[in-house]
mmCIF file of C-alpha atoms and ligand atoms in Angstrom:
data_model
loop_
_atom_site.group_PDB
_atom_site.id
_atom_site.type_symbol
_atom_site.label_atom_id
_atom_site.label_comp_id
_atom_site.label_asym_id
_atom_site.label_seq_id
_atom_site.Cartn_x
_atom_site.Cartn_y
_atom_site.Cartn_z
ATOM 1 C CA UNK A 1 -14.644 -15.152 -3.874
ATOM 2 C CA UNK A 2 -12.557 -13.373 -1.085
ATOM 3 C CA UNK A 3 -11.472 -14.675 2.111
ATOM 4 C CA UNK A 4 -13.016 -12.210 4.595
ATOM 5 C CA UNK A 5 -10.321 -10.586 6.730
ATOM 6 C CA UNK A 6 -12.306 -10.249 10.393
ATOM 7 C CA UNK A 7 -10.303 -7.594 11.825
ATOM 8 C CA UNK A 8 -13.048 -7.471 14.666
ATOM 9 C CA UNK A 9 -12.370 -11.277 15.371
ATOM 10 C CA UNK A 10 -8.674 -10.646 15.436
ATOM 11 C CA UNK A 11 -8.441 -7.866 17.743
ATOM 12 C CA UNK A 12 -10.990 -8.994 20.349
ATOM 13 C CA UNK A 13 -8.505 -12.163 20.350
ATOM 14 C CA UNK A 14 -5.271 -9.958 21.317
ATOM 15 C CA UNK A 15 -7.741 -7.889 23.871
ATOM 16 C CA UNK A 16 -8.454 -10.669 25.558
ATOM 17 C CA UNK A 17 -4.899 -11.973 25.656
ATOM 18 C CA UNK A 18 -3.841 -8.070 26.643
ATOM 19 C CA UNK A 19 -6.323 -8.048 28.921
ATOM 20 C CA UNK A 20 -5.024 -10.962 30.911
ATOM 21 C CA UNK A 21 -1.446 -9.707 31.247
ATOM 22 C CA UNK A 22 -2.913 -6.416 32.567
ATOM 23 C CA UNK A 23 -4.960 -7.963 35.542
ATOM 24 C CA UNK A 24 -1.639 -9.744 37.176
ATOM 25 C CA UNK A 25 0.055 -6.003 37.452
ATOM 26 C CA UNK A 26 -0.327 -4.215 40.554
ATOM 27 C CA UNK A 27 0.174 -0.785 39.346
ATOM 28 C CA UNK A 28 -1.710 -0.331 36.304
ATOM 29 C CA UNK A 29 -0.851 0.904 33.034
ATOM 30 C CA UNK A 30 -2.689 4.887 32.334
ATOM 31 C CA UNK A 31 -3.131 6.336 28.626
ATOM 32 C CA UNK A 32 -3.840 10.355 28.385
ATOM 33 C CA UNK A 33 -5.493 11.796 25.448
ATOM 34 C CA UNK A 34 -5.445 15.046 24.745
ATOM 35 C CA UNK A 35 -8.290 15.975 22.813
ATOM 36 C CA UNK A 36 -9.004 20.124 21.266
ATOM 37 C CA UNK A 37 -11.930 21.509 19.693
ATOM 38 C CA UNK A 38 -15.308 20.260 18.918
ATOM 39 C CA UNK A 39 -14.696 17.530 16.004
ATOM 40 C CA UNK A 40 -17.675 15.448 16.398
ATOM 41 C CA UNK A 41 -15.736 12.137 14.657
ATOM 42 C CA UNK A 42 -12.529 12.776 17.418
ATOM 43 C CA UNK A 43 -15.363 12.912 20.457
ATOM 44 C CA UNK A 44 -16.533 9.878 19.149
ATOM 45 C CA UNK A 45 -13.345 8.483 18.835
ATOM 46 C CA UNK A 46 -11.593 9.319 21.743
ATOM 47 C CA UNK A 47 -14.535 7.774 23.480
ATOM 48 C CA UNK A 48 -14.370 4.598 22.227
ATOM 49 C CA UNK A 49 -10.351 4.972 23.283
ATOM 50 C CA UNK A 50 -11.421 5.339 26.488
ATOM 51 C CA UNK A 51 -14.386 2.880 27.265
ATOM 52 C CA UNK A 52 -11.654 -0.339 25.327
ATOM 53 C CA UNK A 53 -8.933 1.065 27.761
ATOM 54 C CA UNK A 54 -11.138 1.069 30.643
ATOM 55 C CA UNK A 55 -12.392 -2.265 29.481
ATOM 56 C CA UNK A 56 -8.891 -3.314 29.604
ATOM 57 C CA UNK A 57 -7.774 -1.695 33.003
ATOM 58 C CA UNK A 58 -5.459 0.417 31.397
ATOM 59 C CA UNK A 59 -6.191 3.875 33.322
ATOM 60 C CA UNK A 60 -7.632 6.713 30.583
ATOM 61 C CA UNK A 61 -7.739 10.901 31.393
ATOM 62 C CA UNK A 62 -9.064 12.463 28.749
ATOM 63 C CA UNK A 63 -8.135 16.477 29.065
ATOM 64 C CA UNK A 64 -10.337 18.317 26.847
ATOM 65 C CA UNK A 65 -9.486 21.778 25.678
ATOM 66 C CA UNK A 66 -11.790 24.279 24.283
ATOM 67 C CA UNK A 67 -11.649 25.172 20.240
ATOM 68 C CA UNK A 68 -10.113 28.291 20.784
ATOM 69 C CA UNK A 69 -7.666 27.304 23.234
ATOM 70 C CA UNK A 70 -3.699 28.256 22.399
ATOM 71 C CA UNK A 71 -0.663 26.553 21.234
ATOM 72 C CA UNK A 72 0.909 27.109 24.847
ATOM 73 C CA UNK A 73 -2.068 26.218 26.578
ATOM 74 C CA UNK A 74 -1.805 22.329 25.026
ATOM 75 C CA UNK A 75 2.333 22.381 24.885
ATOM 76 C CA UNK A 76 1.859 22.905 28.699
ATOM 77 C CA UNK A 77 -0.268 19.663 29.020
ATOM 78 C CA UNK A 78 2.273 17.720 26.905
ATOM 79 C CA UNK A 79 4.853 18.941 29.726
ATOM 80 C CA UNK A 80 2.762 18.037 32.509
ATOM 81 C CA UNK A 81 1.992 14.486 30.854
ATOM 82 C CA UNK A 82 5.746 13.864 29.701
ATOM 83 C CA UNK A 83 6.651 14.668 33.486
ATOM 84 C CA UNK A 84 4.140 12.218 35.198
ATOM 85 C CA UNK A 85 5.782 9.112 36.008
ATOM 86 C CA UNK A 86 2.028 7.742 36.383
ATOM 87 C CA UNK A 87 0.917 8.428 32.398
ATOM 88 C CA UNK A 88 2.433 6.035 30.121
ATOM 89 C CA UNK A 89 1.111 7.301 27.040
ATOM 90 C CA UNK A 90 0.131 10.032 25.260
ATOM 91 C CA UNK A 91 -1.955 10.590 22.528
ATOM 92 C CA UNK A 92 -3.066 13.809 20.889
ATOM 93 C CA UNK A 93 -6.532 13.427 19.053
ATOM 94 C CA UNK A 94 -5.822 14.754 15.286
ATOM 95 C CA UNK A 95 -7.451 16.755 13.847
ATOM 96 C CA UNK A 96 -6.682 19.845 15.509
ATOM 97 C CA UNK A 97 -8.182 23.333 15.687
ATOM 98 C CA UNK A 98 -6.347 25.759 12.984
ATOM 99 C CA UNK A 99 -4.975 27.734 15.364
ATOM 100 C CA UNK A 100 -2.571 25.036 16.573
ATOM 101 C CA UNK A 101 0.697 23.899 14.957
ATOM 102 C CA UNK A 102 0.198 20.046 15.018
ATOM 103 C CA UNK A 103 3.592 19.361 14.060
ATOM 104 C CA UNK A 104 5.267 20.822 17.022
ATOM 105 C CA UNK A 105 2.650 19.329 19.671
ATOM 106 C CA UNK A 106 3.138 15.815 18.171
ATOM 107 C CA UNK A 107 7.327 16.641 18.244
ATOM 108 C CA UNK A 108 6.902 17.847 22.362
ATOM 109 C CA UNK A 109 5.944 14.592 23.560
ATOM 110 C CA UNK A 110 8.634 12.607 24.618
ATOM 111 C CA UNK A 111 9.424 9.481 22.457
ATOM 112 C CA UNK A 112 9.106 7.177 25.223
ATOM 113 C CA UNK A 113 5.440 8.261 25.790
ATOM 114 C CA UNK A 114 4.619 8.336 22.120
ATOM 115 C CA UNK A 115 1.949 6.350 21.697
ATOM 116 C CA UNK A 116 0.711 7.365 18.334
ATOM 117 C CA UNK A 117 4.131 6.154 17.429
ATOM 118 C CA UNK A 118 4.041 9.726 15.429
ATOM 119 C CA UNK A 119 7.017 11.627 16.901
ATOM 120 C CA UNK A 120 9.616 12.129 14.382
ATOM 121 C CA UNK A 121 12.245 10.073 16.323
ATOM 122 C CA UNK A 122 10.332 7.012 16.171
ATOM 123 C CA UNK A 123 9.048 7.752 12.448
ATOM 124 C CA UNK A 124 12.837 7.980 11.810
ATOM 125 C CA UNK A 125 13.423 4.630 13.647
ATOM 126 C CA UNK A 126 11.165 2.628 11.134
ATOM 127 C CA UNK A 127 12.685 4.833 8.140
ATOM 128 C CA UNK A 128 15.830 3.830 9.248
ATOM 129 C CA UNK A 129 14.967 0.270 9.304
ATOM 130 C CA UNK A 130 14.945 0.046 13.308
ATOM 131 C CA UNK A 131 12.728 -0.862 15.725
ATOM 132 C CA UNK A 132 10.624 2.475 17.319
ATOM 133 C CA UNK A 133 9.490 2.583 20.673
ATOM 134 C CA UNK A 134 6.371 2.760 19.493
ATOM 135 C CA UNK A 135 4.638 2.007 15.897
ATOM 136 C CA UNK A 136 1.566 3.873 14.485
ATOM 137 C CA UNK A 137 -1.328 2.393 15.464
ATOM 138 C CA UNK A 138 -3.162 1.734 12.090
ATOM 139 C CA UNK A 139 -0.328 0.023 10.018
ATOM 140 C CA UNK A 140 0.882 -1.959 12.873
ATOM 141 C CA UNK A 141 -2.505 -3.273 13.005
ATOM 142 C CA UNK A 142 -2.732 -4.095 9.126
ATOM 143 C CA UNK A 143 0.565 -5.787 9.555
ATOM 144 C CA UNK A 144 -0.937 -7.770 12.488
ATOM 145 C CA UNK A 145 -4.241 -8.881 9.870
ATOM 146 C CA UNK A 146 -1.791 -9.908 7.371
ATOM 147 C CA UNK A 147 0.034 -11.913 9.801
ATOM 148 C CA UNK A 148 -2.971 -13.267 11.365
ATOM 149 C CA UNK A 149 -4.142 -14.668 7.858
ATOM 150 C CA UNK A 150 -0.501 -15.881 6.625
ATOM 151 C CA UNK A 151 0.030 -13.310 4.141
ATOM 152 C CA UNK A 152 3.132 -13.371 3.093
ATOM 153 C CA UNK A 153 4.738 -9.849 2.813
ATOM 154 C CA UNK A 154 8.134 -10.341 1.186
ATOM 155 C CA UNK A 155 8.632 -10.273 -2.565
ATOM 156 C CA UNK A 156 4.795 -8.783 -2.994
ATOM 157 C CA UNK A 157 4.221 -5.452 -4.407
ATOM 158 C CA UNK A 158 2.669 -3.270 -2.224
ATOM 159 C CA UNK A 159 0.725 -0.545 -3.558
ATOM 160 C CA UNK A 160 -0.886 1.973 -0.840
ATOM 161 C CA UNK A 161 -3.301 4.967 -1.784
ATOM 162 C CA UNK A 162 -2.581 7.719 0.335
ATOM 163 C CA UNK A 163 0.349 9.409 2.128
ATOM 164 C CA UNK A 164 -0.490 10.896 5.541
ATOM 165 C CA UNK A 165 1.523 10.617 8.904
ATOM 166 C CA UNK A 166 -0.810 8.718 10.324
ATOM 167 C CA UNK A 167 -1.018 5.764 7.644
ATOM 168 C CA UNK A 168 0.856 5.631 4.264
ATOM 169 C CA UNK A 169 3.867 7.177 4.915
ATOM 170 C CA UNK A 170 4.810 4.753 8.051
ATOM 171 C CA UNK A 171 2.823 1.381 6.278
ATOM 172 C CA UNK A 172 5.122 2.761 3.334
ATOM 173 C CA UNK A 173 8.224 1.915 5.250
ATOM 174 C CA UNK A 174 6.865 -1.396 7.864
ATOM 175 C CA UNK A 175 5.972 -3.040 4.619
ATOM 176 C CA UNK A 176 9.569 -2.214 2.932
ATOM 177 C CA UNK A 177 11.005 -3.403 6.243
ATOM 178 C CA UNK A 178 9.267 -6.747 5.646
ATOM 179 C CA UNK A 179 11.009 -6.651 2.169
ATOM 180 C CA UNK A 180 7.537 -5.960 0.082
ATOM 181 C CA UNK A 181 8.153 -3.737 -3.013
ATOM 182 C CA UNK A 182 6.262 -0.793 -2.244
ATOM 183 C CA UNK A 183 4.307 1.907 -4.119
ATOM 184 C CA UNK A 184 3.048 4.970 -2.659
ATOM 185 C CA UNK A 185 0.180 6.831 -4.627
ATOM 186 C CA UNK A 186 -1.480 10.074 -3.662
ATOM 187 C CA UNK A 187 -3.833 12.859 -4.677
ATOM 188 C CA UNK A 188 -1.432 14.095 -7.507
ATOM 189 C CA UNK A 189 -0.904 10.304 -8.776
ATOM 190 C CA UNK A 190 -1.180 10.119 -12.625
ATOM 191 C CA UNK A 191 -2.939 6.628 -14.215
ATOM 192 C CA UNK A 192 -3.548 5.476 -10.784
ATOM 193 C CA UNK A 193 -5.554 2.050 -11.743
ATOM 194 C CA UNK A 194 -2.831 1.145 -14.068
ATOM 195 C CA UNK A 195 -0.266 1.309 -10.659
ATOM 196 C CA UNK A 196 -3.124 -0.418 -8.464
ATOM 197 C CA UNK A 197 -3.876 -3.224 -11.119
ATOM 198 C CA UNK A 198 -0.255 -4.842 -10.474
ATOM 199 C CA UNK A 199 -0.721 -4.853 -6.526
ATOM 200 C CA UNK A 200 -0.676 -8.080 -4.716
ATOM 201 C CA UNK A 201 -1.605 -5.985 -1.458
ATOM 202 C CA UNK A 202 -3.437 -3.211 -1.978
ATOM 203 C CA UNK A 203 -4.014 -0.892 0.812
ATOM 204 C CA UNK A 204 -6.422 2.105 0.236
ATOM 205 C CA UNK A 205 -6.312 4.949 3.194
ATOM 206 C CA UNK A 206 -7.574 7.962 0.907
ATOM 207 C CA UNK A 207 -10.553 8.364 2.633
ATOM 208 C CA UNK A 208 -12.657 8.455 -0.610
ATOM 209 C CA UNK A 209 -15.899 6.556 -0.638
ATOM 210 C CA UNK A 210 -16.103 4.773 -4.381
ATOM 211 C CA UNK A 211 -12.456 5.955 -4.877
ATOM 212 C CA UNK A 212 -11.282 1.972 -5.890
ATOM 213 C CA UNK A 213 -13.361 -0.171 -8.482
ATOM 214 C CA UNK A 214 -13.000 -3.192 -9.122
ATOM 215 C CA UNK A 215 -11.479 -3.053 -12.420
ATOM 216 C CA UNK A 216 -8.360 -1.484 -10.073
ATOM 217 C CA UNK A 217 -8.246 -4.449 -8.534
ATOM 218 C CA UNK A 218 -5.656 -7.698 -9.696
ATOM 219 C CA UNK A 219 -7.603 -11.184 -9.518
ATOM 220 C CA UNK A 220 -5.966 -12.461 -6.460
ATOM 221 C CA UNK A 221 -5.486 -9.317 -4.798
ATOM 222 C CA UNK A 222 -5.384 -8.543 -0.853
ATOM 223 C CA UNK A 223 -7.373 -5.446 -0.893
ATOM 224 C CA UNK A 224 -7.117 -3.526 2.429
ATOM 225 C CA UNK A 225 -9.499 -0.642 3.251
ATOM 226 C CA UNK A 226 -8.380 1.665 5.849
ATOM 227 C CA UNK A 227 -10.688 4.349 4.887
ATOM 228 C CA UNK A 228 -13.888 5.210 6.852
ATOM 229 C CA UNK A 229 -16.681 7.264 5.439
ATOM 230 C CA UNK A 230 -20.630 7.760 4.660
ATOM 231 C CA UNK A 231 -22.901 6.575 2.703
ATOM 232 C CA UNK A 232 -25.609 8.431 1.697
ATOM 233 C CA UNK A 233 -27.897 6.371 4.136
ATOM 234 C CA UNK A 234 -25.503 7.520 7.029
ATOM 235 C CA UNK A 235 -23.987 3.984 7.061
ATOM 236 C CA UNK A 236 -19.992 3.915 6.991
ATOM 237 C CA UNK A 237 -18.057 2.627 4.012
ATOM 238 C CA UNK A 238 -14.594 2.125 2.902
ATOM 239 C CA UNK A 239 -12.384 3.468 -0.112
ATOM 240 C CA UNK A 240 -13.332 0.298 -1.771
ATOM 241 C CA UNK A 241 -16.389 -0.776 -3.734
ATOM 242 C CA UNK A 242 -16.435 -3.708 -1.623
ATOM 243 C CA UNK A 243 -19.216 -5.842 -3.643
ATOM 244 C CA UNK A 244 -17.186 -5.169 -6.974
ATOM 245 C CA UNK A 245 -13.838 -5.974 -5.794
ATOM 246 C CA UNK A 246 -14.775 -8.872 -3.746
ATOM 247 C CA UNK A 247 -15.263 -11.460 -6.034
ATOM 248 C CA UNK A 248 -11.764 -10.883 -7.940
ATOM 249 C CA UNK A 249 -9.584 -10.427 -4.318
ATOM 250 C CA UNK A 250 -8.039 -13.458 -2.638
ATOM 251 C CA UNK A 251 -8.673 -11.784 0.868
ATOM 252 C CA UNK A 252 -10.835 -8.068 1.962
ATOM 253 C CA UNK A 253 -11.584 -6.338 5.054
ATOM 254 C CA UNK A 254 -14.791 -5.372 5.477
ATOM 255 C CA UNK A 255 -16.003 -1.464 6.285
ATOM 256 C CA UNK A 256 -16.766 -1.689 9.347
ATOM 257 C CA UNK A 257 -14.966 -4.365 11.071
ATOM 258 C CA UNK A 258 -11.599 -4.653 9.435
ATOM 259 C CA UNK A 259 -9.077 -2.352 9.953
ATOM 260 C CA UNK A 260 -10.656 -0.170 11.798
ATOM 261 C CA UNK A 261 -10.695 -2.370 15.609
ATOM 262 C CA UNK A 262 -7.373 -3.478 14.756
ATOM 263 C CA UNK A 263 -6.259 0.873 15.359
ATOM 264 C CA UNK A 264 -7.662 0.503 19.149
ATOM 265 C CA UNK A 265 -6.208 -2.834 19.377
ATOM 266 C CA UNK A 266 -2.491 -1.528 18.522
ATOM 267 C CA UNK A 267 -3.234 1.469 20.361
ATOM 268 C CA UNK A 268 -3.638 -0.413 23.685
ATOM 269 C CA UNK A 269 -0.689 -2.671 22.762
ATOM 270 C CA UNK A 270 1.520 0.119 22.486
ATOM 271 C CA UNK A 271 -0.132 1.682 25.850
ATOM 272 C CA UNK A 272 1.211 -1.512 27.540
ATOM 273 C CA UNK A 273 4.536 -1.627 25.563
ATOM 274 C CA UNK A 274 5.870 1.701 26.489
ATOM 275 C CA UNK A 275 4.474 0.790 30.293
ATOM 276 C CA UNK A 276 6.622 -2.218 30.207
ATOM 277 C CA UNK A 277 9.455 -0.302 28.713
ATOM 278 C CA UNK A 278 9.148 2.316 31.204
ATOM 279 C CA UNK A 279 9.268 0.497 34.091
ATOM 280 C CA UNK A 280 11.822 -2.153 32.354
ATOM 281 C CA UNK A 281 9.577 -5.157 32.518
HETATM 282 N N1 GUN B 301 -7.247 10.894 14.205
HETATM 283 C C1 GUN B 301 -7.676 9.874 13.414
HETATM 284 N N2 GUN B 301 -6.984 8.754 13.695
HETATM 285 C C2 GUN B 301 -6.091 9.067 14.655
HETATM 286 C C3 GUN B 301 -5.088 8.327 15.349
HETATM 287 O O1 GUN B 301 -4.850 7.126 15.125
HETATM 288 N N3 GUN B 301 -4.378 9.024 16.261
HETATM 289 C C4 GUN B 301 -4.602 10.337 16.507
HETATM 290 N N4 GUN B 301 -3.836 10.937 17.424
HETATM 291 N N5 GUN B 301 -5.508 11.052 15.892
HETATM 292 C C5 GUN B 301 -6.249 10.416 14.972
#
């Protein structure tokens, strides 16, 4: 049977601890959020961004833009933002409308205010075995879990489903910064469960409800679900078939409650890192 990795336990833990650093500073830190088009998962999202900040006192403006609106219209925002010595961060809610060339929006922010830790300079930081200003918000916060439970990194393999910006590709390189062997599997993989059957950390973030089984899974395994989807109740679920994998894994995160609060956690971290770097606390 698994140990239960409580990423809801863990982060509430470094809120409160956050949360107590921000009430001694007299000007407080402010997180923007940019946030195009009418994707009903981002509203939700960048909601629940903005009530935890709030909840922290970390400032939040939220600039909404309209599904149709223009590349210039949000590359002028990102200009505005990166020239506001009272914003911090910035974050642009992904996806975007198809109009919009992601790529260069995420490259206009400035590095410093970067709090998606997505901009290629700080990308090319952890690639380069550096420190970033800023890491994504998602694997820094599996790297916290792991931490949190004494899961040692080094020497493991590491085998991660799924390549994006946002999650494989940076986990990819923290976890071969922390000397893990790592292997990086995606949509064109061939004989995936023979590559996921020799993980000792397994990190799924395919977003693919029933996508592992448990016969994927080693005995002894730390199985990590980053992805979030539906059930056909309406109920969210994970890449993982949680109730098949659990008895053979050493440690699990639950869907909800696992990785998923530990993405807001790092994402109010890093709000309160680049503050501090800013004004060189
Ligand atoms: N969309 C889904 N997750 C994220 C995230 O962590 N950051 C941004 N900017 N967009 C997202």
């Amino acid at each position: 049977m698994a140990k239960l990795i409580e990423g809801k336990i863990v982060a509430k833990k470094i809120l409160e601890n956050l949360s107590d650093e921000i009430l001694f500073l007299e000007k407080k830190p402010c997180l923007a959020v940019i946030i195009a088009g009418d994707d009903a998962a981002s509203k939700i999202y960048v909601n629940s961004k903005k009530k935890k900040a709030e909840e922290l006192g970390i400032k939040s403006v939220v600039i909404e833009l309209p599904q149709n609106c223009t590349q210039q219209e949000i590359l002028e925002k990102i200009y505005t933002l990166n020239n506001d010595d009272s914003v911090n961060g910035i974050l642009v809610q992904l996806p975007l409308p198809p109009q919009i060339n992601a790529k260069e929006v995420v490259e206009k922010i400035h590095p410093l205010k970067d709090v998606d830790g997505l901009h290629p300079y700080n990308l090319g930081q952890i690639a380069a075995g550096n420190k970033p200003h800023a890491y994504p918000c998602t694997p820094k916060g599996i790297i916290r879990l792991l931490e949190y439970y004494d899961i040692s990194i080094a020497g493991k393999h590491a085998v991660i489903i799924g390549r994006s910006n946002l999650v494989g590709r940076p986990l990819s390189l923290m976890l071969l910064n922390e000397n893990a062997t790592v292997t990086v599997c995606h949509s064109k993989t061939k004989n995936l469960s023979q590559i996921t059957q020799q993980a000792d950390i397994l990190v799924s973030a395919a977003g693919q409800r029933g996508l592992v089984k448990a016969d994927m899974v080693k005995d002894g395994a730390v199985v990590i679900d980053v992805g979030i989807n539906r059930q056909e109740d309406g109920k969210l679920c994970g890449d993982v078939d949680f109730w098949g994998a659990e008895p053979r894994a050493s440690y699990i995160t639950p869907v909800p409650g696992g990785v998923g609060p530990m993405t807001i956690c790092s994402l109010m971290q890093n709000t309160f890192d680049l503050y501090k770097i800013q004004n060189k606390i």
